[in-house]
CSV table of C-alpha atoms in Angstrom, one decimal:
chain,number,residue,atom,x,y,z
A,1,UNK,CA,-102.3,93.1,56.5
A,2,UNK,CA,-101.0,89.3,56.4
A,3,UNK,CA,-102.3,88.4,53.1
A,4,UNK,CA,-100.9,91.4,51.3
A,5,UNK,CA,-96.9,90.9,53.0
A,6,UNK,CA,-97.9,86.5,51.3
A,7,UNK,CA,-99.0,87.7,48.4
A,8,UNK,CA,-95.5,90.2,48.0
A,9,UNK,CA,-93.4,87.3,48.6
A,10,UNK,CA,-94.8,84.5,46.7
A,11,UNK,CA,-94.2,87.9,43.7
A,12,UNK,CA,-90.5,88.5,44.4
A,13,UNK,CA,-90.0,84.2,45.3
A,14,UNK,CA,-91.2,84.0,41.3
A,15,UNK,CA,-89.8,87.3,40.1
A,16,UNK,CA,-86.5,85.0,41.2
A,17,UNK,CA,-87.2,81.9,39.7
A,18,UNK,CA,-87.4,83.9,36.8
A,19,UNK,CA,-84.1,85.1,36.8
A,20,UNK,CA,-82.2,81.6,37.6
A,21,UNK,CA,-84.0,80.2,34.6
A,22,UNK,CA,-82.6,83.4,31.8
A,23,UNK,CA,-79.4,83.3,33.9
A,24,UNK,CA,-79.3,79.6,32.7
A,25,UNK,CA,-79.8,80.1,29.5
A,26,UNK,CA,-77.8,82.7,29.1
A,27,UNK,CA,-75.1,81.0,30.5
A,28,UNK,CA,-76.5,77.8,27.8
A,29,UNK,CA,-76.9,80.1,25.7
A,30,UNK,CA,-73.4,81.5,26.1
A,31,UNK,CA,-71.8,77.6,26.0
A,32,UNK,CA,-73.4,76.5,23.0
A,33,UNK,CA,-72.1,79.2,21.1
A,34,UNK,CA,-68.7,79.0,22.1
A,35,UNK,CA,-68.7,75.0,21.1
A,36,UNK,CA,-70.2,76.1,17.7
A,37,UNK,CA,-66.9,79.3,17.4
A,38,UNK,CA,-65.3,75.9,18.1
A,39,UNK,CA,-65.4,73.5,16.2
A,40,UNK,CA,-66.0,76.7,13.0
A,41,UNK,CA,-62.2,76.6,14.2
A,42,UNK,CA,-61.5,73.5,14.5
A,43,UNK,CA,-62.9,72.8,11.0
A,44,UNK,CA,-60.7,75.4,9.3
A,45,UNK,CA,-57.5,74.6,11.4
A,46,UNK,CA,-58.1,70.9,10.5
A,47,UNK,CA,-59.4,71.8,6.5
A,48,UNK,CA,-56.3,73.9,6.1
A,49,UNK,CA,-54.0,71.6,7.2
A,50,UNK,CA,-54.8,69.1,4.9
A,51,UNK,CA,-53.2,69.1,1.5
A,52,UNK,CA,-55.9,71.3,-1.1
A,53,UNK,CA,-54.5,73.7,1.9
A,54,UNK,CA,-50.5,73.6,1.3
A,55,UNK,CA,-48.2,75.3,-0.9
A,56,UNK,CA,-46.7,72.5,-2.3
A,57,UNK,CA,-44.6,73.9,-5.5
A,58,UNK,CA,-43.2,77.4,-6.2
A,59,UNK,CA,-46.0,77.2,-9.4
A,60,UNK,CA,-49.2,77.4,-7.1
A,61,UNK,CA,-47.6,81.0,-6.8
A,62,UNK,CA,-48.3,84.2,-9.0
A,63,UNK,CA,-46.5,87.1,-9.3
A,64,UNK,CA,-47.9,91.0,-10.6
A,65,UNK,CA,-46.2,93.7,-11.2
A,66,UNK,CA,-42.5,92.9,-11.9
A,67,UNK,CA,-41.7,94.6,-15.8
A,68,UNK,CA,-38.2,94.9,-14.7
A,69,UNK,CA,-37.3,91.3,-13.0
A,70,UNK,CA,-38.0,87.6,-14.4
A,71,UNK,CA,-41.1,86.3,-12.3
A,72,UNK,CA,-38.0,83.5,-11.9
A,73,UNK,CA,-36.3,85.3,-9.7
A,74,UNK,CA,-38.7,87.3,-7.7
A,75,UNK,CA,-40.3,83.7,-6.3
A,76,UNK,CA,-36.9,82.0,-5.8
A,77,UNK,CA,-36.4,85.6,-2.5
A,78,UNK,CA,-39.5,83.9,-1.2
A,79,UNK,CA,-38.5,82.1,2.4
A,80,UNK,CA,-41.1,79.9,1.3
A,81,UNK,CA,-40.4,76.4,1.7
A,82,UNK,CA,-41.9,73.4,-0.2
A,83,UNK,CA,-44.5,71.9,0.7
A,84,UNK,CA,-46.1,74.6,3.0
A,85,UNK,CA,-49.5,74.9,5.1
A,86,UNK,CA,-50.8,78.2,3.4
A,87,UNK,CA,-52.5,78.4,7.5
A,88,UNK,CA,-48.3,79.0,8.5
A,89,UNK,CA,-47.6,80.9,6.3
A,90,UNK,CA,-46.8,85.5,7.4
A,91,UNK,CA,-48.2,87.0,4.1
A,92,UNK,CA,-47.1,90.4,6.3
A,93,UNK,CA,-42.9,88.8,6.6
A,94,UNK,CA,-43.3,87.8,3.7
A,95,UNK,CA,-44.0,90.7,2.3
A,96,UNK,CA,-41.0,92.5,4.3
A,97,UNK,CA,-38.4,90.8,3.2
A,98,UNK,CA,-39.7,90.8,-0.5
A,99,UNK,CA,-39.3,95.2,0.9
A,100,UNK,CA,-35.8,94.6,1.5
A,101,UNK,CA,-34.4,93.7,-2.1
A,102,UNK,CA,-32.8,97.1,-3.3
A,103,UNK,CA,-35.1,96.1,-6.7
A,104,UNK,CA,-37.9,96.5,-4.9
A,105,UNK,CA,-40.2,99.3,-3.2
A,106,UNK,CA,-43.6,97.7,-1.7
A,107,UNK,CA,-44.4,94.0,-2.0
A,108,UNK,CA,-48.0,93.3,-0.9
A,109,UNK,CA,-48.9,89.3,-0.7
A,110,UNK,CA,-52.3,88.1,0.1
A,111,UNK,CA,-53.0,84.0,0.6
A,112,UNK,CA,-54.9,82.8,-1.8
A,113,UNK,CA,-58.3,79.9,-1.5
A,114,UNK,CA,-59.0,79.1,-4.5
A,115,UNK,CA,-57.4,77.3,-6.0
A,116,UNK,CA,-55.0,76.6,-3.0
A,117,UNK,CA,-51.5,79.6,-3.8
A,118,UNK,CA,-50.4,82.7,-2.6
A,119,UNK,CA,-51.2,85.8,-4.2
A,120,UNK,CA,-47.8,88.2,-4.5
A,121,UNK,CA,-47.8,91.9,-6.3
A,122,UNK,CA,-44.1,93.8,-6.9
A,123,UNK,CA,-44.0,97.9,-7.4
A,124,UNK,CA,-39.4,98.0,-9.1
A,125,UNK,CA,-37.1,100.5,-8.8
A,126,UNK,CA,-36.8,101.7,-12.0
A,127,UNK,CA,-32.6,102.5,-12.0
A,128,UNK,CA,-32.4,105.5,-13.9
A,129,UNK,CA,-28.8,105.8,-13.8
A,130,UNK,CA,-25.9,103.6,-14.3
A,131,UNK,CA,-23.6,104.8,-11.4
A,132,UNK,CA,-19.4,104.3,-11.5
A,133,UNK,CA,-17.6,104.7,-8.2
A,134,UNK,CA,-14.8,105.6,-10.6
A,135,UNK,CA,-15.0,107.0,-13.6
A,136,UNK,CA,-14.7,103.3,-15.7
A,137,UNK,CA,-11.5,103.6,-17.4
A,138,UNK,CA,-9.9,104.6,-14.1
A,139,UNK,CA,-10.7,101.3,-12.5
A,140,UNK,CA,-8.8,97.2,-14.5
A,141,UNK,CA,-10.0,95.2,-12.5
A,142,UNK,CA,-13.5,93.6,-10.3
A,143,UNK,CA,-15.3,96.2,-13.1
A,144,UNK,CA,-18.4,94.8,-11.4
A,145,UNK,CA,-17.7,96.1,-8.2
A,146,UNK,CA,-16.7,99.5,-9.4
A,147,UNK,CA,-20.7,100.1,-10.8
A,148,UNK,CA,-24.4,99.5,-10.5
A,149,UNK,CA,-27.7,101.2,-10.5
A,150,UNK,CA,-29.5,104.0,-8.6
A,151,UNK,CA,-33.1,104.8,-9.2
A,152,UNK,CA,-34.5,108.6,-8.9
A,153,UNK,CA,-35.0,109.0,-5.5
A,154,UNK,CA,-31.2,107.6,-4.8
A,155,UNK,CA,-31.0,104.2,-3.5
A,156,UNK,CA,-28.1,102.0,-4.7
A,157,UNK,CA,-29.0,98.3,-6.5
A,158,UNK,CA,-26.0,96.8,-7.0
A,159,UNK,CA,-25.0,95.6,-10.8
A,160,UNK,CA,-25.0,91.5,-9.4
A,161,UNK,CA,-28.2,91.7,-7.7
A,162,UNK,CA,-30.3,94.1,-10.5
A,163,UNK,CA,-28.3,91.6,-12.6
A,164,UNK,CA,-29.2,88.2,-11.7
A,165,UNK,CA,-32.7,89.3,-11.1
A,166,UNK,CA,-33.2,90.8,-15.0
A,167,UNK,CA,-35.2,89.8,-16.8
A,168,UNK,CA,-33.5,91.6,-19.5
A,169,UNK,CA,-30.4,94.1,-18.5
A,170,UNK,CA,-31.3,97.3,-19.8
A,171,UNK,CA,-28.8,100.4,-19.4
A,172,UNK,CA,-30.6,103.3,-18.9
A,173,UNK,CA,-28.2,106.6,-21.4
A,174,UNK,CA,-27.5,108.8,-18.5
A,175,UNK,CA,-24.5,108.1,-16.4
A,176,UNK,CA,-23.0,109.4,-12.9
A,177,UNK,CA,-19.2,109.3,-11.4
A,178,UNK,CA,-18.4,109.2,-7.5
A,179,UNK,CA,-19.5,107.2,-4.5
A,180,UNK,CA,-22.6,106.7,-3.6
A,181,UNK,CA,-22.5,109.6,-0.3
A,182,UNK,CA,-21.3,112.2,-1.9
A,183,UNK,CA,-24.7,113.1,-4.4
A,184,UNK,CA,-27.9,110.3,-2.2
A,185,UNK,CA,-28.9,113.9,-0.3
A,186,UNK,CA,-28.8,115.8,-3.2
A,187,UNK,CA,-29.4,113.3,-6.6
A,188,UNK,CA,-32.4,113.4,-6.4
A,189,UNK,CA,-33.4,116.7,-6.9
A,190,UNK,CA,-30.3,116.3,-9.8
A,191,UNK,CA,-31.6,114.3,-11.6
A,192,UNK,CA,-34.7,116.0,-11.9
A,193,UNK,CA,-33.4,118.9,-13.4
A,194,UNK,CA,-31.4,116.4,-15.7
A,195,UNK,CA,-34.4,114.4,-16.6
A,196,UNK,CA,-36.9,117.5,-17.5
A,197,UNK,CA,-33.6,119.5,-19.0
A,198,UNK,CA,-33.1,120.4,-23.2
A,199,UNK,CA,-30.5,119.9,-23.3
A,200,UNK,CA,-29.3,116.3,-23.5
A,201,UNK,CA,-26.6,115.9,-21.3
A,202,UNK,CA,-25.7,112.1,-20.7
A,203,UNK,CA,-22.9,111.9,-18.3
A,204,UNK,CA,-22.7,114.1,-14.7
A,205,UNK,CA,-19.3,113.3,-12.5
A,206,UNK,CA,-20.2,114.3,-9.6
A,207,UNK,CA,-16.4,113.0,-7.6
A,208,UNK,CA,-15.0,116.7,-6.7
A,209,UNK,CA,-18.2,117.4,-4.3
A,210,UNK,CA,-17.0,121.4,-4.9
A,211,UNK,CA,-17.5,120.8,-8.4
A,212,UNK,CA,-20.4,118.9,-10.8
A,213,UNK,CA,-19.2,118.3,-14.3
A,214,UNK,CA,-22.3,117.3,-16.8
A,215,UNK,CA,-21.4,115.8,-20.7
A,216,UNK,CA,-23.9,118.0,-22.7
A,217,UNK,CA,-25.0,117.9,-26.3
A,218,UNK,CA,-23.5,121.2,-25.9
A,219,UNK,CA,-19.9,120.3,-24.1
A,220,UNK,CA,-18.4,120.3,-21.1
A,221,UNK,CA,-19.7,121.9,-18.2
A,222,UNK,CA,-19.0,122.6,-15.1
A,223,UNK,CA,-21.4,123.6,-12.3
A,224,UNK,CA,-19.7,124.5,-9.3
A,225,UNK,CA,-20.5,123.0,-5.6
A,226,UNK,CA,-24.4,121.8,-6.3
A,227,UNK,CA,-27.0,124.6,-4.7
A,228,UNK,CA,-30.8,125.6,-5.1
A,229,UNK,CA,-29.8,127.5,-8.0
A,230,UNK,CA,-29.0,124.6,-10.3
A,231,UNK,CA,-32.2,125.2,-13.2
A,232,UNK,CA,-31.3,128.0,-13.2
A,233,UNK,CA,-27.4,126.5,-14.3
A,234,UNK,CA,-29.7,124.6,-16.5
A,235,UNK,CA,-31.8,127.4,-17.9
A,236,UNK,CA,-28.4,129.3,-18.5
A,237,UNK,CA,-27.3,126.4,-21.1
A,238,UNK,CA,-29.9,126.1,-23.2
A,239,UNK,CA,-30.3,129.4,-23.5
A,240,UNK,CA,-26.4,129.7,-24.3
A,241,UNK,CA,-27.1,126.7,-27.6
A,242,UNK,CA,-25.9,129.4,-30.0
A,243,UNK,CA,-22.6,129.1,-29.4
A,244,UNK,CA,-21.3,126.1,-31.2
A,245,UNK,CA,-22.7,128.4,-34.2
A,246,UNK,CA,-20.4,131.3,-33.6
A,247,UNK,CA,-17.3,129.2,-32.1
A,248,UNK,CA,-15.0,126.5,-33.5
A,249,UNK,CA,-16.6,123.3,-30.5
A,250,UNK,CA,-13.5,122.6,-30.7
A,251,UNK,CA,-11.7,124.9,-29.5
A,252,UNK,CA,-13.8,125.4,-25.6
A,253,UNK,CA,-12.8,123.9,-23.0
A,254,UNK,CA,-15.7,124.1,-20.8
A,255,UNK,CA,-18.5,126.0,-20.6
A,256,UNK,CA,-18.7,127.6,-16.0
A,257,UNK,CA,-21.9,128.0,-14.8
A,258,UNK,CA,-20.8,128.1,-11.3
A,259,UNK,CA,-21.7,131.9,-11.7
A,260,UNK,CA,-25.5,131.4,-13.8
A,261,UNK,CA,-25.8,135.6,-13.9
A,262,UNK,CA,-22.3,135.2,-15.7
A,263,UNK,CA,-21.5,132.3,-17.3
A,264,UNK,CA,-17.9,131.8,-18.7
A,265,UNK,CA,-16.3,129.6,-21.4
A,266,UNK,CA,-12.8,128.6,-21.3
A,267,UNK,CA,-11.3,127.4,-24.4
A,268,UNK,CA,-8.3,124.9,-25.1
A,269,UNK,CA,-5.1,126.6,-24.8
């Protein structure tokens, strides 16, 4: 009985020693791993603070995706001072700053290590119409303050901003007149319908919310207040192409499509 107890105690003591040794080895291994990772991070931090990993000038920034906006203009919008360590640059903050511009829809910014630099990819906001707050002929001073642009979603782009950032200022053929806030909510639908219309439309007058007026190749068209019947109204307008042949177009004051089921023609007195 005594020999069995002594053997069991000896066996347990051996197991305890092995466990203690195993724990020490694990602790040493963890310590070495921590030191190795810390050394690598320290080396990376040191390397990125060296002159080779520093943006010295804007020529190390590449701009992609721009067709209307000038590359120097986009670079001037970057919230980056030179020289600047790549490690201290926050790509997300730069992207957010660019997206706050009315001329830029989306921006992606990434660091480039070989060679060191910054890569900026943007999506431009495309103006689809010249926007006038008031009719151009009614403005005698500060014409540019009265003028801007809107994109397909109804986002306003100030004239000065677009002109300053554009490589070559291209003016859209379509014009829209009226306070931007008055037609912003339904502009997307109006623009889609107008752009698909077989009848050429050059101007949309939204000054009076109870009566949208179009300037078309067939003459002036009154639509009444904006409604879901806009597509139907433009289809009826297309069917009225024969009117100028049957009537003297100079005698037509406007075409009234406020009720597309019973269109009327208002003649000049």
